[in-house]
Amino acid sequence: MSGLFITIEGPDGAGKSSVVKRLVKAIQEATTKPLIVTREPGGSEIAERIRDILLDPIHTVMDDRTEALLLAAGRRQHVVEKINPALERGDIVLCDRFVDSSIAYQGQARGIGIEEVKAINEFAIEGLRPDLTIYLDVDAQVGLNRIKDKSSNRTQDRLELEEVAFHEEVRRGYLALIKAEPSRFVTVDASQSEEKVFNEVWEIVKEKL
Ligand code: TMP
């Protein structure tokens, strides 16, 4: 595959969406290569329907392994339908969350186990790895406060509604992943201003284009 696969990761409230928005503009100005911007859970019609099931706060009875399997199923469809064809064409793919989210949220925070979650995802992605993963690091409570501020005019999703202890585990999961695979990750301190965070991210991405 000759494209470039970039993923953005971080706990809830790290500011991924605003970074992605600015990154799209910057990449499009810097190169004529086609850019595919996508997200998980979701990214294809089927996977977006799975996303709705996953995030609906009404599903309080959802089992942790069901959650992990639905995420992996949606991911499979997203990879086959959208990510792999784009990379094969040589496009740049910018994805808001990917497998690392499942390892941090389901493997670590839900307590299913890192290896178990890695295994079901390997079945889904068949060896696909991002070329670069930007990890936006933020304290769990700081992230949750940001979400609460932003969500005053919308309902929080099923995972955002988890307690701070859950989100602290998510962050712990990410930090363990980075320790295990330091060459793929670049960590940016997301407690800084939006401007500063974006500038740091852009310096890293620019190098890869
Ligand atoms: P988002 O807010 O970035 O759109 O993600 C929605 C929620 O889904 C967020 O709380 C993180 C969670 N999530 C997982 O728990 N596991 C996963 O594999 C992915 C992709 C997201």
XYZ file of N, CA, C and O and ligand atoms in Angstrom:
857
model
N 0.836 -1.199 0.000
C 0.000 0.000 0.000
C 0.868 1.246 0.000
O 1.838 1.328 0.742
N 0.486 2.233 -0.807
C 1.389 3.370 -0.945
C 0.848 4.652 -0.314
O 1.512 5.671 -0.336
N -0.371 4.594 0.252
C -0.924 5.805 0.866
C -0.294 6.088 2.218
O 0.691 5.447 2.609
N -0.874 7.068 2.901
C -0.388 7.436 4.237
C -1.572 7.363 5.201
O -2.589 8.008 4.983
N -1.407 6.559 6.246
C -2.503 6.332 7.182
C -2.173 6.990 8.529
O -1.255 6.560 9.231
N -2.939 8.051 8.842
C -2.701 8.802 10.082
C -3.936 8.667 10.981
O -5.067 8.879 10.530
N -3.718 8.333 12.241
C -4.848 8.267 13.181
C -4.635 9.271 14.318
O -3.499 9.600 14.665
N -5.769 9.732 14.860
C -5.738 10.665 15.996
C -6.435 9.977 17.155
O -7.554 9.473 16.999
N -5.782 9.960 18.292
C -6.323 9.268 19.461
C -6.300 10.168 20.686
O -5.573 11.167 20.711
N -7.062 9.764 21.689
C -7.036 10.497 22.951
C -8.285 10.231 23.757
O -9.285 9.757 23.224
N -8.224 10.533 25.050
C -9.407 10.355 25.890
C -10.513 11.333 25.467
O -10.237 12.309 24.762
N -11.744 11.089 25.916
C -12.841 12.011 25.612
C -12.479 13.409 26.115
O -11.951 13.567 27.216
N -12.749 14.408 25.280
C -12.484 15.797 25.680
C -11.058 16.246 25.398
O -10.653 17.329 25.816
N -10.288 15.447 24.667
C -8.900 15.821 24.360
C -8.843 16.893 23.264
O -7.813 17.555 23.098
N -9.927 17.041 22.516
C -9.966 18.076 21.465
C -9.648 17.541 20.082
O -9.188 18.292 19.211
N -9.910 16.255 19.860
C -9.601 15.644 18.552
C -10.331 16.325 17.402
O -9.740 16.590 16.370
N -11.615 16.581 17.611
C -12.430 17.115 16.501
C -11.877 18.436 15.975
O -11.791 18.619 14.753
N -11.499 19.335 16.876
C -11.008 20.627 16.375
C -9.648 20.462 15.704
O -9.361 21.125 14.704
N -8.814 19.551 16.216
C -7.519 19.303 15.567
C -7.746 18.734 14.164
O -7.111 19.170 13.194
N -8.665 17.773 14.057
C -8.928 17.143 12.752
C -9.395 18.205 11.752
O -8.910 18.271 10.621
N -10.309 19.065 12.191
C -10.858 20.097 11.307
C -9.737 20.982 10.739
O -9.669 21.246 9.542
N -8.845 21.416 11.604
C -7.766 22.315 11.159
C -6.733 21.566 10.331
O -6.154 22.114 9.389
N -6.535 20.304 10.699
C -5.564 19.480 9.977
C -5.994 19.260 8.529
O -5.172 19.298 7.603
N -7.284 19.064 8.338
C -7.817 18.846 6.987
C -7.468 20.035 6.106
O -6.944 19.893 5.001
N -7.732 21.211 6.623
C -7.481 22.447 5.872
C -5.978 22.562 5.547
O -5.589 22.827 4.407
N -5.156 22.304 6.568
C -3.709 22.448 6.392
C -3.160 21.426 5.392
O -2.320 21.765 4.543
N -3.641 20.194 5.466
C -3.152 19.153 4.542
C -3.564 19.508 3.119
O -2.765 19.407 2.177
N -4.813 19.946 2.975
C -5.308 20.274 1.625
C -4.548 21.444 1.018
O -4.370 21.512 -0.196
N -4.086 22.344 1.858
C -3.313 23.482 1.343
C -1.882 23.076 1.006
O -1.253 23.677 0.146
N -1.394 22.034 1.702
C 0.016 21.667 1.552
C 0.281 20.652 0.438
O 1.407 20.525 -0.023
N -0.747 19.888 0.054
C -0.522 18.847 -0.952
C -1.737 18.677 -1.864
O -2.861 18.970 -1.455
N -1.472 18.167 -3.055
C -2.593 17.917 -3.975
C -3.061 16.462 -3.869
O -4.008 16.062 -4.538
N -2.373 15.678 -3.033
C -2.777 14.273 -2.854
C -4.197 14.200 -2.299
O -4.531 14.973 -1.386
N -5.037 13.274 -2.778
C -6.386 13.155 -2.209
C -6.336 12.806 -0.724
O -5.486 12.027 -0.284
N -7.246 13.412 0.020
C -7.320 13.187 1.465
C -8.694 12.623 1.822
O -9.721 13.174 1.438
N -8.690 11.515 2.534
C -9.936 10.912 3.019
C -9.991 11.155 4.529
O -9.074 10.748 5.249
N -11.041 11.806 4.986
C -11.187 12.066 6.418
C -12.312 11.184 6.938
O -13.413 11.188 6.389
N -12.016 10.439 7.972
C -13.013 9.490 8.438
C -12.915 9.312 9.955
O -12.090 9.967 10.600
N -13.786 8.458 10.514
C -13.798 8.329 11.971
C -14.255 6.944 12.400
O -14.877 6.213 11.626
N -13.939 6.632 13.644
C -14.473 5.417 14.271
C -14.976 5.760 15.666
O -14.388 6.639 16.313
N -15.993 5.087 16.208
C -16.794 4.121 15.478
C -17.516 4.820 14.320
O -17.942 5.951 14.458
N -17.649 4.106 13.198
C -18.336 4.647 12.036
C -17.455 4.652 10.810
O -16.586 3.805 10.656
N -17.695 5.611 9.934
C -16.855 5.777 8.757
C -17.396 5.143 7.487
O -16.920 5.431 6.403
N -18.381 4.240 7.621
C -19.064 3.691 6.447
C -20.529 3.559 6.859
O -20.848 3.655 8.052
N -21.396 3.316 5.875
C -22.829 3.315 6.199
C -23.164 2.288 7.292
O -23.832 2.598 8.271
N -22.646 1.077 7.109
C -22.945 0.014 8.084
C -22.325 0.351 9.444
O -22.961 0.226 10.490
N -21.068 0.812 9.408
C -20.368 1.115 10.660
C -21.002 2.298 11.394
O -20.983 2.363 12.624
N -21.585 3.237 10.658
C -22.274 4.363 11.311
C -23.539 3.873 12.016
O -23.918 4.392 13.057
N -24.178 2.850 11.442
C -25.370 2.298 12.113
C -24.963 1.564 13.379
O -25.643 1.620 14.403
N -23.814 0.881 13.301
C -23.304 0.211 14.511
C -22.940 1.280 15.554
O -23.177 1.111 16.745
N -22.367 2.398 15.100
C -22.022 3.497 16.013
C -23.251 3.963 16.813
O -23.180 4.159 18.019
N -24.375 4.101 16.094
C -25.595 4.565 16.770
C -25.979 3.615 17.901
O -26.369 4.049 18.983
N -25.856 2.321 17.647
C -26.193 1.326 18.686
C -25.219 1.463 19.861
O -25.606 1.488 21.020
N -23.931 1.591 19.521
C -22.888 1.635 20.551
C -23.017 2.839 21.485
O -22.769 2.726 22.682
N -23.358 3.969 20.912
C -23.305 5.209 21.706
C -24.642 5.590 22.339
O -24.686 6.466 23.190
N -25.712 4.896 21.957
C -27.029 5.248 22.490
C -27.098 4.969 23.996
O -26.982 3.820 24.429
N -27.300 6.022 24.805
C -27.330 5.833 26.271
C -28.453 4.901 26.732
O -28.427 4.430 27.871
N -29.395 4.608 25.849
C -30.499 3.727 26.229
C -30.019 2.279 26.436
O -30.630 1.496 27.161
N -28.876 1.953 25.817
C -28.395 0.560 25.870
C -27.572 0.279 27.125
O -26.399 -0.123 27.043
N -28.184 0.438 28.256
C -27.479 0.256 29.532
C -27.119 -1.215 29.784
O -26.249 -1.498 30.595
N -27.799 -2.143 29.096
C -27.521 -3.569 29.358
C -26.413 -4.117 28.464
O -26.086 -5.303 28.551
N -25.800 -3.266 27.625
C -24.810 -3.820 26.690
C -23.628 -4.449 27.436
O -22.989 -3.824 28.279
N -23.346 -5.673 27.087
C -22.228 -6.422 27.664
C -20.903 -5.862 27.111
O -20.827 -5.437 25.955
N -19.856 -5.890 27.936
C -18.562 -5.317 27.536
C -17.991 -5.995 26.281
O -17.420 -5.344 25.410
N -18.132 -7.314 26.226
C -17.579 -8.021 25.059
C -18.429 -7.771 23.813
O -17.912 -7.743 22.707
N -19.730 -7.610 24.011
C -20.600 -7.244 22.878
C -20.115 -5.902 22.323
O -19.993 -5.725 21.106
N -19.837 -4.980 23.231
C -19.351 -3.650 22.834
C -18.062 -3.779 22.013
O -17.935 -3.193 20.931
N -17.123 -4.574 22.518
C -15.839 -4.738 21.826
C -16.032 -5.380 20.448
O -15.379 -4.991 19.467
N -16.941 -6.358 20.386
C -17.178 -7.059 19.111
C -17.879 -6.156 18.099
O -17.568 -6.183 16.905
N -18.824 -5.359 18.574
C -19.508 -4.431 17.658
C -18.509 -3.418 17.102
O -18.542 -3.088 15.911
N -17.631 -2.939 17.966
C -16.599 -1.993 17.505
C -15.707 -2.636 16.451
O -15.383 -2.030 15.422
N -15.312 -3.878 16.706
C -14.433 -4.574 15.760
C -15.164 -4.875 14.451
O -14.582 -4.796 13.362
N -16.466 -5.196 14.552
C -17.247 -5.481 13.341
C -17.373 -4.233 12.470
O -17.172 -4.274 11.253
N -17.678 -3.114 13.118
C -17.772 -1.855 12.378
C -16.437 -1.500 11.742
O -16.359 -1.035 10.603
N -15.383 -1.739 12.500
C -14.016 -1.438 12.016
C -13.697 -2.265 10.778
O -13.123 -1.771 9.814
N -14.057 -3.539 10.824
C -13.811 -4.427 9.681
C -14.447 -3.838 8.412
O -13.817 -3.724 7.366
N -15.709 -3.462 8.529
C -16.435 -2.942 7.375
C -15.812 -1.633 6.879
O -15.645 -1.415 5.683
N -15.420 -0.802 7.830
C -14.795 0.494 7.514
C -13.462 0.302 6.785
O -13.170 0.970 5.796
N -12.668 -0.650 7.281
C -11.355 -0.923 6.669
C -11.536 -1.434 5.233
O -10.887 -0.961 4.298
N -12.431 -2.407 5.078
C -12.600 -3.050 3.769
C -13.221 -2.088 2.757
O -12.811 -2.023 1.605
N -14.204 -1.337 3.238
C -14.961 -0.490 2.317
C -14.264 0.825 2.012
O -14.380 1.345 0.909
N -13.552 1.363 2.994
C -13.053 2.723 2.815
C -11.529 2.885 2.980
O -10.880 3.465 2.119
N -10.984 2.379 4.082
C -9.576 2.688 4.365
C -8.641 1.970 3.391
O -7.782 2.605 2.756
N -8.786 0.661 3.266
C -7.870 -0.076 2.383
C -7.920 0.407 0.931
O -6.853 0.628 0.329
N -9.120 0.593 0.345
C -9.138 1.079 -1.039
C -8.437 2.432 -1.183
O -7.731 2.667 -2.158
N -8.612 3.308 -0.194
C -7.970 4.633 -0.267
C -6.453 4.500 -0.201
O -5.716 5.135 -0.971
N -5.966 3.657 0.701
C -4.515 3.487 0.826
C -3.938 2.837 -0.428
O -2.842 3.179 -0.877
N -4.698 1.916 -1.003
C -4.244 1.268 -2.248
C -4.151 2.267 -3.400
O -3.299 2.157 -4.267
N -5.030 3.261 -3.388
C -4.971 4.304 -4.427
C -3.825 5.280 -4.179
O -3.500 6.102 -5.010
N -3.250 5.249 -2.965
C -2.168 6.171 -2.630
C -2.644 7.428 -1.924
O -1.897 8.399 -1.779
N -3.903 7.424 -1.448
C -4.455 8.606 -0.779
C -3.902 8.753 0.644
O -3.333 7.805 1.210
N -4.146 9.925 1.207
C -3.873 10.133 2.632
C -5.184 9.832 3.367
O -6.240 10.325 2.976
N -5.113 9.016 4.401
C -6.306 8.721 5.209
C -6.081 9.278 6.610
O -5.112 8.913 7.283
N -6.980 10.162 7.017
C -6.923 10.743 8.357
C -8.119 10.213 9.128
O -9.273 10.487 8.782
N -7.844 9.416 10.151
C -8.933 8.745 10.862
C -8.987 9.152 12.341
O -7.991 9.023 13.060
N -10.140 9.645 12.751
C -10.386 10.036 14.140
C -10.722 8.763 14.923
O -11.826 8.257 14.803
N -9.740 8.234 15.628
C -9.779 6.966 16.394
C -9.633 5.745 15.478
O -10.117 5.723 14.358
N -8.977 4.716 16.038
C -8.832 3.423 15.360
C -8.619 2.370 16.440
O -9.075 2.554 17.576
N -7.920 1.290 16.137
C -7.799 0.157 17.076
C -7.310 0.563 18.471
O -7.748 -0.001 19.474
N -6.416 1.547 18.540
C -5.885 1.944 19.853
C -7.008 2.339 20.814
O -6.899 2.121 22.018
N -8.084 2.923 20.262
C -9.226 3.284 21.121
C -9.819 2.036 21.758
O -10.174 2.035 22.933
N -9.942 0.966 20.979
C -10.518 -0.264 21.535
C -9.604 -0.855 22.611
O -10.081 -1.406 23.608
N -8.307 -0.737 22.393
C -7.380 -1.294 23.382
C -7.469 -0.492 24.692
O -7.540 -1.058 25.783
N -7.531 0.840 24.566
C -7.600 1.684 25.767
C -8.970 1.584 26.455
O -9.049 1.399 27.672
N -10.052 1.699 25.667
C -11.397 1.738 26.275
C -11.899 0.346 26.665
O -12.373 0.147 27.776
N -11.838 -0.604 25.709
C -12.401 -1.929 26.006
C -11.354 -2.801 26.718
O -11.660 -3.455 27.712
N -10.131 -2.815 26.188
C -9.095 -3.677 26.762
C -8.740 -3.263 28.177
O -8.776 -4.084 29.101
N -8.417 -1.977 28.360
C -7.974 -1.494 29.670
C -9.153 -1.046 30.552
O -9.371 -1.589 31.619
N -9.919 -0.054 30.071
C -10.918 0.554 30.964
C -12.090 -0.392 31.278
O -12.533 -0.472 32.418
N -12.557 -1.136 30.296
C -13.621 -2.119 30.588
C -13.054 -3.353 31.283
O -13.803 -4.165 31.820
N -11.742 -3.532 31.151
C -11.099 -4.655 31.829
C -11.198 -5.980 31.089
O -11.010 -7.043 31.671
N -11.457 -5.935 29.787
C -11.541 -7.179 29.009
C -10.150 -7.798 28.865
O -10.003 -9.022 28.832
N -9.149 -6.940 28.785
C -7.764 -7.415 28.601
C -7.216 -6.939 27.264
O -7.894 -7.052 26.237
N -5.995 -6.425 27.319
C -5.341 -5.863 26.123
C -5.201 -6.934 25.037
O -5.511 -6.709 23.872
N -4.720 -8.114 25.433
C -4.430 -9.161 24.441
C -5.705 -9.662 23.770
O -5.731 -9.897 22.562
N -6.771 -9.808 24.564
C -8.048 -10.272 24.020
C -8.574 -9.277 22.981
O -9.025 -9.652 21.901
N -8.508 -8.003 23.316
C -9.037 -6.984 22.409
C -8.149 -6.856 21.169
O -8.642 -6.681 20.053
N -6.854 -7.002 21.379
C -5.941 -6.992 20.222
C -6.305 -8.127 19.266
O -6.331 -7.961 18.051
N -6.605 -9.288 19.838
C -6.866 -10.478 19.018
C -8.127 -10.318 18.163
O -8.103 -10.604 16.958
N -9.213 -9.830 18.756
C -10.435 -9.696 17.930
C -10.253 -8.606 16.880
O -10.827 -8.663 15.800
N -9.430 -7.626 17.199
C -9.201 -6.561 16.213
C -8.270 -7.013 15.101
O -8.414 -6.583 13.958
N -7.349 -7.890 15.441
C -6.456 -8.404 14.399
C -7.273 -9.156 13.346
O -7.021 -9.062 12.146
N -8.285 -9.884 13.830
C -9.211 -10.585 12.934
C -9.885 -9.583 11.992
O -10.109 -9.859 10.819
N -10.191 -8.403 12.520
C -10.904 -7.389 11.734
C -9.992 -6.641 10.757
O -10.407 -6.314 9.650
N -8.762 -6.376 11.150
C -7.928 -5.461 10.333
C -6.843 -6.176 9.530
O -6.242 -5.558 8.652
N -6.599 -7.453 9.857
C -5.615 -8.260 9.101
C -4.290 -7.536 8.875
O -3.822 -7.408 7.742
N -3.734 -7.023 9.956
C -2.372 -6.481 9.875
C -2.259 -5.007 9.531
O -1.145 -4.473 9.515
N -3.374 -4.343 9.258
C -3.293 -2.920 8.924
C -2.808 -2.112 10.144
O -3.315 -2.287 11.238
N -1.828 -1.251 9.933
C -1.302 -0.406 11.007
C -1.212 1.035 10.528
O -0.817 1.272 9.390
N -1.531 1.998 11.380
C -1.316 3.395 10.992
C 0.187 3.669 10.792
O 1.028 3.052 11.448
N 0.497 4.592 9.888
C 1.899 5.009 9.725
C 2.287 5.959 10.847
O 3.457 6.047 11.227
N 1.280 6.700 11.323
C 1.531 7.681 12.387
C 0.274 7.792 13.241
O -0.837 7.868 12.704
N 0.455 7.805 14.551
C -0.675 8.023 15.454
C -0.357 9.204 16.362
O 0.653 9.198 17.071
N -1.230 10.215 16.294
C -1.072 11.379 17.168
C -1.916 11.117 18.399
O -3.130 10.891 18.290
N -1.278 11.134 19.561
C -2.016 10.933 20.795
C -2.140 12.271 21.526
O -1.137 12.869 21.908
N -3.379 12.737 21.669
C -3.637 13.992 22.383
C -3.864 13.655 23.850
O -4.886 13.071 24.212
N -2.896 14.014 24.669
C -2.932 13.596 26.066
C -3.583 14.659 26.949
O -3.182 15.820 26.912
N -4.585 14.213 27.703
C -5.230 15.143 28.634
C -5.678 14.383 29.876
O -6.048 13.206 29.791
N -5.599 15.058 31.008
C -6.073 14.492 32.260
C -7.570 14.141 32.125
O -8.331 14.912 31.532
N -7.965 12.992 32.679
C -9.340 12.513 32.502
C -10.382 13.535 32.973
O -11.373 13.783 32.287
N -10.138 14.128 34.135
C -11.120 15.083 34.671
C -11.205 16.342 33.806
O -12.296 16.862 33.549
N -10.052 16.802 33.334
C -10.034 17.988 32.461
C -10.841 17.693 31.196
O -11.671 18.498 30.754
N -10.645 16.507 30.619
C -11.371 16.113 29.413
C -12.871 16.052 29.657
O -13.666 16.567 28.876
N -13.250 15.459 30.779
C -14.680 15.330 31.091
C -15.328 16.699 31.314
O -16.458 16.936 30.891
N -14.597 17.597 31.962
C -15.142 18.949 32.175
C -15.396 19.639 30.842
O -16.417 20.296 30.654
N -14.473 19.448 29.909
C -14.657 20.064 28.589
C -15.922 19.528 27.918
O -16.691 20.268 27.328
N -16.130 18.216 28.027
C -17.305 17.599 27.395
C -18.576 18.125 28.020
O -19.530 18.450 27.341
N -18.571 18.238 29.341
C -19.785 18.716 30.032
C -20.107 20.127 29.591
O -21.254 20.465 29.356
N -19.076 20.967 29.439
C -19.305 22.345 28.970
C -19.926 22.335 27.583
O -20.875 23.046 27.295
N -19.311 21.474 26.713
C -19.763 21.455 25.309
C -21.122 20.812 25.140
O -21.840 21.103 24.195
N -21.450 19.863 26.051
C -22.660 19.066 25.833
C -23.887 19.671 26.500
O -24.894 19.007 26.650
N -23.793 20.959 26.914
C -24.959 21.557 27.556
C -26.152 21.577 26.597
O -27.286 21.552 27.016
N -25.850 21.588 25.263
C -26.980 21.583 24.318
C -27.102 20.263 23.550
O -27.692 20.198 22.496
N -26.475 19.183 24.049
C -26.703 17.853 23.465
C -26.546 16.817 24.577
O -25.921 17.094 25.599
N -27.092 15.600 24.357
C -26.950 14.585 25.403
C -25.594 13.900 25.257
O -25.103 13.707 24.145
N -25.006 13.530 26.395
C -23.722 12.830 26.353
C -23.946 11.391 25.888
O -24.991 10.800 26.174
N -22.959 10.821 25.145
C -23.145 9.454 24.674
C -22.838 8.449 25.788
O -22.380 8.818 26.875
N -23.099 7.166 25.488
C -23.034 6.109 26.513
C -21.661 6.023 27.173
O -21.553 5.774 28.370
N -20.577 6.244 26.376
C -19.236 6.128 26.958
C -18.815 7.398 27.699
O -18.131 7.334 28.718
N -19.265 8.533 27.169
C -18.947 9.792 27.864
C -19.568 9.822 29.256
O -19.077 10.497 30.154
N -20.671 9.086 29.417
C -21.380 9.083 30.697
C -20.667 8.264 31.779
O -21.067 8.293 32.942
N -19.612 7.551 31.402
C -18.864 6.770 32.396
C -18.185 7.702 33.407
O -17.882 8.848 33.107
N -17.900 7.152 34.605
C -17.270 7.919 35.684
C -15.834 8.301 35.343
O -15.215 7.691 34.473
N -15.296 9.239 36.115
C -13.921 9.701 35.868
C -12.906 8.549 36.005
O -11.919 8.494 35.264
N -13.180 7.604 36.925
C -12.248 6.477 37.116
C -12.100 5.670 35.826
O -10.999 5.195 35.491
N -13.184 5.525 35.077
C -13.148 4.816 33.794
C -12.231 5.559 32.824
O -11.375 4.969 32.166
N -12.380 6.873 32.774
C -11.591 7.665 31.831
C -10.117 7.735 32.243
O -9.230 7.854 31.400
N -9.875 7.622 33.540
C -8.474 7.547 33.993
C -7.847 6.246 33.503
O -6.676 6.201 33.112
N -8.635 5.180 33.512
C -8.139 3.890 33.000
C -7.894 3.958 31.495
O -6.948 3.353 30.985
N -8.766 4.677 30.792
C -8.580 4.850 29.342
C -7.202 5.460 29.096
O -6.413 4.968 28.278
N -6.914 6.526 29.836
C -5.631 7.222 29.650
C -4.461 6.282 29.990
O -3.462 6.240 29.284
N -4.640 5.505 31.056
C -3.598 4.539 31.439
C -3.364 3.543 30.303
O -2.245 3.173 29.998
N -4.448 3.127 29.680
C -4.353 2.193 28.547
C -3.539 2.788 27.405
O -2.661 2.130 26.843
N -3.838 4.026 27.075
C -3.089 4.692 25.999
C -1.605 4.793 26.347
O -0.735 4.533 25.514
N -1.323 5.187 27.585
C 0.085 5.395 27.962
C 0.863 4.074 27.899
O 2.020 4.045 27.490
N 0.178 2.963 28.228
C 0.832 1.649 28.137
C 1.099 1.278 26.682
O 2.168 0.733 26.342
N 0.138 1.610 25.829
C 0.303 1.322 24.395
C 1.508 2.059 23.813
O 2.278 1.510 23.029
N 1.620 3.319 24.206
C 2.702 4.169 23.685
C 4.058 3.633 24.147
O 5.016 3.611 23.389
N 4.079 3.169 25.382
C 5.312 2.606 25.933
C 5.729 1.365 25.131
O 6.911 1.131 24.878
N 4.721 0.586 24.720
C 5.005 -0.668 24.013
C 5.382 -0.440 22.549
O 6.053 -1.267 21.944
N 4.915 0.672 21.983
C 5.143 0.896 20.546
C 5.502 2.370 20.289
O 4.788 3.073 19.571
N 6.607 2.840 20.882
C 6.888 4.283 20.877
C 7.120 4.883 19.489
O 6.865 6.060 19.280
N 7.557 4.078 18.538
C 7.922 4.662 17.238
C 6.698 5.098 16.421
O 6.805 5.958 15.566
N 5.546 4.509 16.677
C 4.346 4.874 15.903
C 3.639 6.108 16.466
O 2.955 6.820 15.740
N 3.812 6.357 17.760
C 3.049 7.428 18.410
C 3.829 8.724 18.544
O 5.036 8.708 18.789
N 3.104 9.837 18.435
C 3.646 11.117 18.869
C 2.638 11.678 19.863
O 1.443 11.767 19.566
N 3.112 12.023 21.055
C 2.222 12.535 22.091
C 2.262 14.054 22.111
O 3.325 14.649 22.091
N 1.067 14.652 22.140
C 0.968 16.108 22.231
C 0.164 16.440 23.488
O -0.870 15.831 23.748
N 0.672 17.400 24.262
C -0.004 17.819 25.486
C -1.252 18.622 25.125
O -1.172 19.785 24.713
N -2.419 17.992 25.286
C -3.671 18.599 24.829
C -4.311 19.489 25.889
O -5.431 19.948 25.708
N -3.578 19.761 26.986
C -4.122 20.715 27.968
C -3.751 22.140 27.550
O -4.228 23.102 28.130
N -2.907 22.260 26.521
C -2.505 23.581 26.031
C -3.646 24.208 25.217
O -4.661 23.574 24.967
N -3.445 25.439 24.765
C -4.470 26.110 23.960
C -4.665 25.365 22.637
O -3.747 24.683 22.163
N -5.849 25.512 22.053
C -6.175 24.859 20.777
C -5.119 25.180 19.713
O -4.694 24.312 18.954
N -4.707 26.443 19.704
C -3.728 26.936 18.741
C -2.394 26.180 18.890
O -1.815 25.690 17.926
N -1.930 26.093 20.134
C -0.643 25.452 20.418
C -0.694 23.964 20.069
O 0.240 23.413 19.492
N -1.797 23.315 20.451
C -1.955 21.885 20.166
C -1.899 21.668 18.656
O -1.152 20.822 18.156
N -2.683 22.466 17.914
C -2.691 22.295 16.467
C -1.304 22.520 15.874
O -0.844 21.736 15.033
N -0.618 23.579 16.305
C 0.712 23.865 15.740
C 1.677 22.700 15.952
O 2.430 22.345 15.057
N 1.624 22.096 17.132
C 2.505 20.939 17.397
C 2.143 19.763 16.497
O 3.005 19.092 15.937
N 0.835 19.527 16.364
C 0.376 18.411 15.531
C 0.806 18.646 14.080
O 1.313 17.742 13.405
N 0.653 19.872 13.632
C 0.960 20.177 12.230
C 2.449 19.989 11.918
O 2.821 19.473 10.866
N 3.304 20.379 12.844
C 4.748 20.190 12.652
C 5.067 18.712 12.394
O 5.905 18.368 11.560
N 4.359 17.832 13.107
C 4.610 16.386 12.996
C 4.057 15.850 11.673
O 4.723 15.097 10.962
N 2.828 16.243 11.369
C 2.158 15.708 10.167
C 2.875 16.186 8.896
O 3.072 15.412 7.961
N 3.254 17.452 8.890
C 3.936 18.060 7.744
C 5.128 17.227 7.284
O 5.334 17.005 6.102
N 5.867 16.734 8.274
C 7.061 15.926 7.999
C 6.743 14.650 7.223
O 7.573 14.110 6.510
N 5.525 14.143 7.425
C 5.137 12.851 6.837
C 4.566 12.978 5.430
O 4.405 11.987 4.725
N 4.188 14.201 5.038
C 3.490 14.359 3.751
C 4.431 14.180 2.555
O 5.597 14.478 2.626
P -15.825 9.995 19.624
O -16.388 10.826 20.755
O -14.383 10.209 19.387
O -16.662 10.114 18.379
O -15.944 8.459 20.095
C -17.129 7.972 20.627
C -16.859 7.145 21.856
O -16.534 5.812 21.474
C -15.735 7.635 22.749
O -16.211 7.694 24.071
C -14.690 6.574 22.633
C -15.473 5.330 22.273
N -14.729 4.286 21.539
C -14.441 3.085 22.174
O -14.798 2.891 23.339
N -13.743 2.140 21.488
C -13.364 2.290 20.189
O -12.732 1.408 19.605
C -13.681 3.554 19.532
C -13.275 3.766 18.110
C -14.356 4.502 20.257
